[in-house]
mmCIF file of C-alpha atoms in Angstrom:
data_model
loop_
_atom_site.group_PDB
_atom_site.id
_atom_site.type_symbol
_atom_site.label_atom_id
_atom_site.label_comp_id
_atom_site.label_asym_id
_atom_site.label_seq_id
_atom_site.Cartn_x
_atom_site.Cartn_y
_atom_site.Cartn_z
ATOM 1 C CA MET A 169 15.371 6.823 -2.434
ATOM 2 C CA LYS A 170 14.224 7.963 0.992
ATOM 3 C CA LYS A 171 14.133 5.614 3.968
ATOM 4 C CA ILE A 172 11.470 5.932 6.661
ATOM 5 C CA VAL A 173 11.782 4.190 10.040
ATOM 6 C CA LEU A 174 8.261 3.753 11.388
ATOM 7 C CA THR A 175 9.288 4.049 15.031
ATOM 8 C CA ASN A 176 10.605 7.526 14.246
ATOM 9 C CA VAL A 177 7.292 8.722 12.785
ATOM 10 C CA PRO A 178 5.028 10.359 15.392
ATOM 11 C CA ASN A 179 1.549 9.043 16.139
ATOM 12 C CA VAL A 180 -1.109 11.718 15.793
ATOM 13 C CA SER A 181 -4.549 11.381 17.378
ATOM 14 C CA ASP A 182 -7.736 13.451 17.096
ATOM 15 C CA ILE A 183 -6.841 14.684 13.606
ATOM 16 C CA ASN A 184 -10.443 14.474 12.433
ATOM 17 C CA PRO A 185 -13.748 14.479 14.334
ATOM 18 C CA ASP A 186 -14.806 11.362 12.372
ATOM 19 C CA ILE A 187 -11.917 9.349 13.877
ATOM 20 C CA CYS A 188 -11.853 8.034 17.433
ATOM 21 C CA GLY A 189 -9.565 5.589 19.219
ATOM 22 C CA ALA A 190 -6.937 5.743 16.487
ATOM 23 C CA ALA A 191 -3.343 6.905 16.057
ATOM 24 C CA VAL A 192 -2.171 7.941 12.590
ATOM 25 C CA LYS A 193 1.345 7.899 11.142
ATOM 26 C CA THR A 194 1.777 9.898 7.920
ATOM 27 C CA ILE A 195 4.534 8.066 6.035
ATOM 28 C CA ILE A 196 4.563 9.255 2.423
ATOM 29 C CA SER A 197 3.285 12.686 1.411
ATOM 30 C CA ARG A 198 4.455 15.862 -0.241
ATOM 31 C CA ASP A 199 5.533 17.145 3.168
ATOM 32 C CA THR A 200 7.398 14.041 4.371
ATOM 33 C CA VAL A 201 9.291 12.825 1.277
ATOM 34 C CA GLY A 202 8.376 15.263 -1.491
ATOM 35 C CA ALA A 203 5.879 12.886 -3.108
ATOM 36 C CA SER A 204 3.814 14.185 -6.009
ATOM 37 C CA GLN A 205 1.544 11.243 -6.911
ATOM 38 C CA GLY A 206 0.474 9.572 -3.685
ATOM 39 C CA PHE A 207 -0.113 9.558 0.064
ATOM 40 C CA LEU A 208 0.473 6.669 2.491
ATOM 41 C CA SER A 209 -0.420 6.402 6.157
ATOM 42 C CA ILE A 210 -0.573 3.668 8.792
ATOM 43 C CA VAL A 211 -3.355 3.780 11.369
ATOM 44 C CA GLU A 212 -3.552 1.811 14.618
ATOM 45 C CA PHE A 213 -7.110 1.399 15.904
ATOM 46 C CA ALA A 214 -7.639 0.516 19.562
ATOM 47 C CA PRO A 215 -10.495 -1.889 20.357
ATOM 48 C CA ALA A 216 -13.743 -0.119 19.341
ATOM 49 C CA GLY A 217 -11.704 2.510 17.479
ATOM 50 C CA GLU A 218 -13.453 3.797 14.384
ATOM 51 C CA HIS A 219 -13.252 6.026 11.333
ATOM 52 C CA LYS A 220 -16.844 6.930 10.536
ATOM 53 C CA LEU A 221 -18.304 6.906 7.036
ATOM 54 C CA HIS A 222 -16.712 9.452 4.733
ATOM 55 C CA ARG A 223 -15.486 9.820 1.160
ATOM 56 C CA HIS A 224 -12.764 11.453 -0.899
ATOM 57 C CA THR A 225 -13.998 13.281 -3.974
ATOM 58 C CA ALA A 226 -10.507 13.762 -5.455
ATOM 59 C CA ALA A 227 -8.698 10.500 -4.675
ATOM 60 C CA ASP A 228 -8.955 6.743 -4.991
ATOM 61 C CA GLN A 229 -7.856 4.698 -1.975
ATOM 62 C CA LEU A 230 -6.495 1.262 -1.138
ATOM 63 C CA THR A 231 -6.605 -0.071 2.406
ATOM 64 C CA TYR A 232 -4.704 -3.151 3.573
ATOM 65 C CA VAL A 233 -5.411 -4.801 6.930
ATOM 66 C CA ILE A 234 -2.036 -5.633 8.441
ATOM 67 C CA SER A 235 -3.538 -7.084 11.616
ATOM 68 C CA GLY A 236 -6.771 -7.254 13.558
ATOM 69 C CA ASN A 237 -10.427 -8.217 13.393
ATOM 70 C CA ALA A 238 -12.405 -5.385 11.874
ATOM 71 C CA GLN A 239 -15.201 -4.097 9.674
ATOM 72 C CA HIS A 240 -15.090 -2.069 6.483
ATOM 73 C CA LEU A 241 -17.998 0.364 6.747
ATOM 74 C CA THR A 242 -20.303 1.163 3.832
ATOM 75 C CA GLN A 243 -23.585 3.039 3.433
ATOM 76 C CA ASN A 244 -25.242 -0.403 3.187
ATOM 77 C CA GLY A 245 -23.753 -1.689 6.415
ATOM 78 C CA PRO A 246 -20.439 -3.212 7.570
ATOM 79 C CA VAL A 247 -18.385 -5.881 5.796
ATOM 80 C CA PRO A 248 -16.063 -8.112 7.895
ATOM 81 C CA VAL A 249 -12.355 -7.767 7.091
ATOM 82 C CA MET A 250 -9.273 -9.508 8.444
ATOM 83 C CA ALA A 251 -5.499 -9.487 8.150
ATOM 84 C CA GLY A 252 -4.401 -9.821 4.527
ATOM 85 C CA ASP A 253 -7.496 -8.122 3.094
ATOM 86 C CA VAL A 254 -7.069 -5.271 0.630
ATOM 87 C CA ILE A 255 -10.020 -3.074 -0.359
ATOM 88 C CA TYR A 256 -10.205 -0.720 -3.323
ATOM 89 C CA ILE A 257 -12.262 2.414 -2.644
ATOM 90 C CA ARG A 258 -13.086 4.545 -5.648
ATOM 91 C CA SER A 259 -13.328 8.305 -5.549
ATOM 92 C CA GLN A 260 -16.772 9.371 -4.278
ATOM 93 C CA GLU A 261 -17.353 5.980 -2.555
ATOM 94 C CA TRP A 262 -18.495 6.144 1.073
ATOM 95 C CA HIS A 263 -16.371 4.058 3.432
ATOM 96 C CA GLY A 264 -15.062 3.746 6.968
ATOM 97 C CA PHE A 265 -13.348 1.320 9.359
ATOM 98 C CA ARG A 266 -14.135 -0.133 12.771
ATOM 99 C CA ASN A 267 -12.053 -2.372 15.032
ATOM 100 C CA VAL A 268 -14.372 -5.042 16.457
ATOM 101 C CA GLY A 269 -11.628 -7.172 18.009
ATOM 102 C CA ALA A 270 -10.077 -7.301 21.457
ATOM 103 C CA GLU A 271 -6.624 -6.335 20.110
ATOM 104 C CA LYS A 272 -5.498 -3.340 18.089
ATOM 105 C CA ALA A 273 -6.135 -3.353 14.345
ATOM 106 C CA VAL A 274 -3.495 -1.914 12.020
ATOM 107 C CA LEU A 275 -4.479 -0.485 8.639
ATOM 108 C CA LEU A 276 -2.230 0.661 5.801
ATOM 109 C CA SER A 277 -3.951 3.297 3.672
ATOM 110 C CA ILE A 278 -2.887 4.581 0.239
ATOM 111 C CA HIS A 279 -4.371 7.511 -1.676
ATOM 112 C CA SER A 280 -3.656 8.619 -5.239
ATOM 113 C CA PRO A 281 -3.210 10.898 -7.142
ATOM 114 C CA ILE A 282 -3.141 13.361 -4.227
ATOM 115 C CA ALA A 283 0.037 13.762 -2.143
ATOM 116 C CA LEU A 284 -1.543 15.639 0.762
ATOM 117 C CA ILE A 285 -4.615 14.329 2.570
ATOM 118 C CA THR A 286 -5.993 17.865 2.627
ATOM 119 C CA ASP A 287 -6.224 17.674 -1.183
ATOM 120 C CA SER A 288 -8.386 14.523 -1.151
ATOM 121 C CA GLY A 289 -11.755 16.284 -1.033
ATOM 122 C CA TYR A 290 -12.806 14.800 2.306
ATOM 123 C CA GLU A 291 -16.535 14.736 3.113
ATOM 124 C CA SER A 292 -18.324 13.275 6.148
ATOM 125 C CA TYR A 293 -21.397 11.091 5.659
ATOM 126 C CA THR A 294 -24.655 12.580 6.954
ATOM 127 C CA GLY A 295 -27.173 10.116 5.520
ATOM 128 C CA THR A 296 -28.679 6.960 6.965
ATOM 129 C CA ILE A 297 -27.490 3.360 6.599
ATOM 130 C CA ASP A 298 -29.557 1.389 4.068
ATOM 131 C CA ASP A 299 -29.064 -2.226 5.092
ATOM 132 C CA SER A 300 -31.816 -3.410 2.752
ATOM 133 C CA SER A 301 -29.181 -3.637 0.001
ATOM 134 C CA THR A 302 -26.094 -5.836 0.107
ATOM 135 C CA ALA A 303 -22.845 -3.918 0.543
ATOM 136 C CA LYS A 304 -20.620 -4.110 -2.531
ATOM 137 C CA VAL A 305 -16.893 -4.056 -1.845
ATOM 138 C CA SER A 306 -13.908 -4.555 -4.178
ATOM 139 C CA LYS A 307 -11.814 -6.846 -1.990
ATOM 140 C CA ALA A 308 -9.091 -9.494 -2.183
ATOM 141 C CA ASN A 309 -7.060 -11.414 0.375
ATOM 142 C CA LEU A 310 -3.371 -12.223 0.142
ATOM 143 C CA SER A 311 -3.993 -15.889 1.009
ATOM 144 C CA GLU A 312 -6.127 -16.280 -2.138
ATOM 145 C CA VAL A 313 -3.690 -14.725 -4.623
ATOM 146 C CA ARG A 314 -1.316 -16.915 -6.639
ATOM 147 C CA PRO A 315 2.271 -15.784 -7.320
ATOM 148 C CA ASP A 316 3.081 -14.394 -10.756
ATOM 149 C CA ALA A 317 4.686 -17.267 -12.673
ATOM 150 C CA VAL A 318 6.051 -14.963 -15.406
ATOM 151 C CA LEU A 319 8.425 -13.058 -13.123
ATOM 152 C CA ASP A 320 11.547 -15.239 -13.143
ATOM 153 C CA GLY A 321 15.294 -14.908 -13.592
ATOM 154 C CA ASP A 322 14.912 -13.876 -17.231
ATOM 155 C CA VAL A 323 13.383 -10.588 -16.063
ATOM 156 C CA GLY A 324 15.516 -10.148 -12.946
ATOM 157 C CA PHE A 325 13.615 -12.054 -10.232
ATOM 158 C CA PHE A 326 15.572 -14.743 -8.337
ATOM 159 C CA GLY A 327 14.019 -16.587 -5.370
ATOM 160 C CA ILE A 328 11.023 -14.235 -5.218
ATOM 161 C CA ASP A 329 7.274 -14.798 -5.294
ATOM 162 C CA VAL A 330 5.263 -11.726 -6.347
ATOM 163 C CA PHE A 331 1.546 -11.412 -5.540
ATOM 164 C CA TRP A 332 -0.534 -8.771 -7.341
ATOM 165 C CA LEU A 333 -3.170 -7.814 -4.762
ATOM 166 C CA ALA A 334 -4.840 -4.686 -6.119
ATOM 167 C CA THR A 335 -4.197 -3.710 -9.719
ATOM 168 C CA ARG A 336 -6.177 -2.625 -12.747
ATOM 169 C CA ASP A 337 -6.461 -6.295 -13.711
ATOM 170 C CA THR A 338 -7.462 -7.694 -10.299
ATOM 171 C CA LEU A 339 -9.688 -5.028 -8.691
ATOM 172 C CA GLY A 340 -9.969 -2.420 -11.443
ATOM 173 C CA THR A 341 -7.791 0.158 -9.719
ATOM 174 C CA ASN A 342 -6.917 3.433 -11.370
ATOM 175 C CA ASP A 343 -3.380 4.873 -11.039
ATOM 176 C CA VAL A 344 -2.601 2.983 -7.821
ATOM 177 C CA LEU A 345 -1.368 -0.554 -7.076
ATOM 178 C CA LEU A 346 -0.600 -2.777 -4.102
ATOM 179 C CA GLY A 347 1.399 -5.993 -4.207
ATOM 180 C CA ALA A 348 3.316 -8.313 -1.913
ATOM 181 C CA SER A 349 6.586 -10.197 -2.294
ATOM 182 C CA THR A 350 8.098 -13.140 -0.451
ATOM 183 C CA TYR A 351 11.887 -13.469 -0.745
ATOM 184 C CA GLN A 352 13.707 -16.693 -0.023
ATOM 185 C CA PRO A 353 17.006 -16.215 1.860
ATOM 186 C CA ARG A 354 19.362 -14.307 -0.474
ATOM 187 C CA GLY A 355 16.515 -13.666 -2.893
ATOM 188 C CA PHE A 356 17.560 -11.081 -5.443
ATOM 189 C CA HIS A 357 15.706 -8.517 -7.541
ATOM 190 C CA LYS A 358 18.083 -6.986 -10.058
ATOM 191 C CA ILE A 359 18.430 -3.223 -10.247
ATOM 192 C CA HIS A 360 15.653 -1.734 -12.388
ATOM 193 C CA ARG A 361 13.443 1.327 -12.644
ATOM 194 C CA HIS A 362 9.847 2.362 -13.315
ATOM 195 C CA PRO A 363 9.722 5.468 -15.553
ATOM 196 C CA ARG A 364 6.023 6.148 -14.961
ATOM 197 C CA ALA A 365 5.401 5.364 -11.282
ATOM 198 C CA ASP A 366 6.641 6.268 -7.838
ATOM 199 C CA LYS A 367 7.064 3.213 -5.619
ATOM 200 C CA PHE A 368 7.196 2.261 -1.960
ATOM 201 C CA VAL A 369 8.601 -0.879 -0.335
ATOM 202 C CA TYR A 370 7.522 -1.789 3.216
ATOM 203 C CA ILE A 371 9.436 -4.541 5.041
ATOM 204 C CA LEU A 372 6.977 -6.587 7.109
ATOM 205 C CA GLU A 373 9.341 -9.412 8.106
ATOM 206 C CA GLY A 374 13.033 -10.038 7.632
ATOM 207 C CA GLY A 375 15.129 -7.522 5.755
ATOM 208 C CA GLY A 376 18.034 -7.049 3.417
ATOM 209 C CA GLU A 377 19.720 -4.464 1.242
ATOM 210 C CA HIS A 378 17.964 -1.914 -0.916
ATOM 211 C CA LEU A 379 20.196 -1.639 -3.977
ATOM 212 C CA THR A 380 20.870 1.684 -5.673
ATOM 213 C CA SER A 381 23.280 2.939 -8.312
ATOM 214 C CA GLY A 382 25.324 4.414 -5.471
ATOM 215 C CA GLY A 383 25.434 1.337 -3.251
ATOM 216 C CA ALA A 384 23.357 -0.703 -0.802
ATOM 217 C CA ILE A 385 21.152 0.639 2.001
ATOM 218 C CA SER A 386 20.008 -1.641 4.827
ATOM 219 C CA LEU A 387 16.258 -2.164 5.223
ATOM 220 C CA THR A 388 14.694 -4.202 8.000
ATOM 221 C CA ALA A 389 11.232 -4.934 9.407
ATOM 222 C CA GLY A 390 9.331 -1.740 10.187
ATOM 223 C CA GLU A 391 11.153 0.330 7.559
ATOM 224 C CA ILE A 392 9.861 1.767 4.280
ATOM 225 C CA ALA A 393 11.699 2.938 1.164
ATOM 226 C CA TYR A 394 10.158 5.577 -1.099
ATOM 227 C CA ILE A 395 11.503 5.459 -4.658
ATOM 228 C CA PRO A 396 10.571 8.275 -7.087
ATOM 229 C CA ALA A 397 9.768 7.415 -10.696
ATOM 230 C CA ASN A 398 12.757 6.640 -12.935
ATOM 231 C CA GLU A 399 15.142 5.957 -10.030
ATOM 232 C CA TYR A 400 17.100 2.695 -10.254
ATOM 233 C CA HIS A 401 16.607 0.270 -7.380
ATOM 234 C CA GLY A 402 16.694 -3.427 -6.466
ATOM 235 C CA PHE A 403 16.745 -5.677 -3.412
ATOM 236 C CA LEU A 404 18.845 -8.487 -1.915
ATOM 237 C CA SER A 405 17.216 -10.264 1.011
ATOM 238 C CA GLN A 406 19.090 -11.352 4.110
ATOM 239 C CA ASP A 407 20.523 -14.825 4.573
ATOM 240 C CA GLY A 408 18.883 -17.382 6.839
ATOM 241 C CA ALA A 409 15.292 -16.113 6.882
ATOM 242 C CA ILE A 410 12.260 -15.395 4.715
ATOM 243 C CA THR A 411 11.597 -11.708 3.954
ATOM 244 C CA LYS A 412 8.044 -10.455 3.401
ATOM 245 C CA ILE A 413 7.347 -7.138 1.718
ATOM 246 C CA LEU A 414 4.416 -4.948 0.748
ATOM 247 C CA PHE A 415 5.009 -2.679 -2.228
ATOM 248 C CA GLY A 416 2.933 -0.234 -4.209
ATOM 249 C CA TYR A 417 2.908 2.174 -7.133
ATOM 250 C CA PHE A 418 1.588 5.706 -7.260
ATOM 251 C CA GLY A 419 0.676 6.851 -10.770
ATOM 252 C CA SER A 420 0.216 3.405 -12.366
ATOM 253 C CA ALA A 421 -2.134 0.486 -11.804
ATOM 254 C CA ALA A 422 -0.110 -2.313 -13.431
ATOM 255 C CA LEU A 423 3.522 -3.244 -13.985
ATOM 256 C CA ARG A 424 3.161 -2.658 -17.737
ATOM 257 C CA GLU A 425 1.854 0.864 -17.061
ATOM 258 C CA ALA A 426 4.633 1.727 -14.621
ATOM 259 C CA GLY A 427 7.265 0.522 -17.079
ATOM 260 C CA TYR A 428 9.996 -1.915 -16.106
ATOM 261 C CA GLN A 429 13.563 -1.456 -17.269
ATOM 262 C CA LEU A 430 16.524 -3.467 -16.019
ATOM 263 C CA LYS A 431 19.698 -1.493 -15.499
ATOM 264 C CA GLU A 432 22.216 -2.108 -18.254
ATOM 265 C CA ALA A 433 25.920 -2.482 -17.541
ATOM 266 C CA GLY A 434 27.658 0.881 -17.478
ATOM 267 C CA VAL A 435 24.468 2.889 -16.904
ATOM 268 C CA SER A 436 24.603 5.109 -13.818
#
């Protein structure tokens, strides 16, 4: 497990001529944590900040709007997006982002299977916008997703609601997944592993202890844990407050594909 504190990650501007009014934090990549199956960044767009239409020929992408009033750009015109929206962008699909609000807009962006953005096959759009056709976007919002009723104490979930936002089953994703969890105070996810997927956990609110075979590691709001495939991990939320988490898989698009194995007594 590798822990990333967002305030320690530098903001980088002007990294691409298609991007203006934005600061990018590269969180998970081959260079930052040794990732092999995915890339994660967080972008803050100032009012009127924009990433013009572009595509990735070698990577699928998920974007999650953490905050702000914005537009997802397509070759058929813009689509309004708001906090809690997740959008699945297939390889070769033209897309972009524009902040149309008076406050900053914050976007979490995941790519897979590449682990360096330079491997994504980036191409700028040079065509014209055809607004005679309706823009088609694979989108969901956290407020509309019901918690998974199957994940209970029998499979290691205690005081936790899990919301599957973007999976193979919900949005047809391929080798990438985004979900959210809400932990009641002292909510507990038993130590487990995923043999076929790398994972990240991003604490949005609250905090607790990331559990490993070697002991507990504190995680609080604004911190991210990167967990390579097959590494045992779990989580115990703090007392006295709700904890809200975003999590994702690189290399699998569903829990059944990632594999889920609870740690047996005596296993290190």
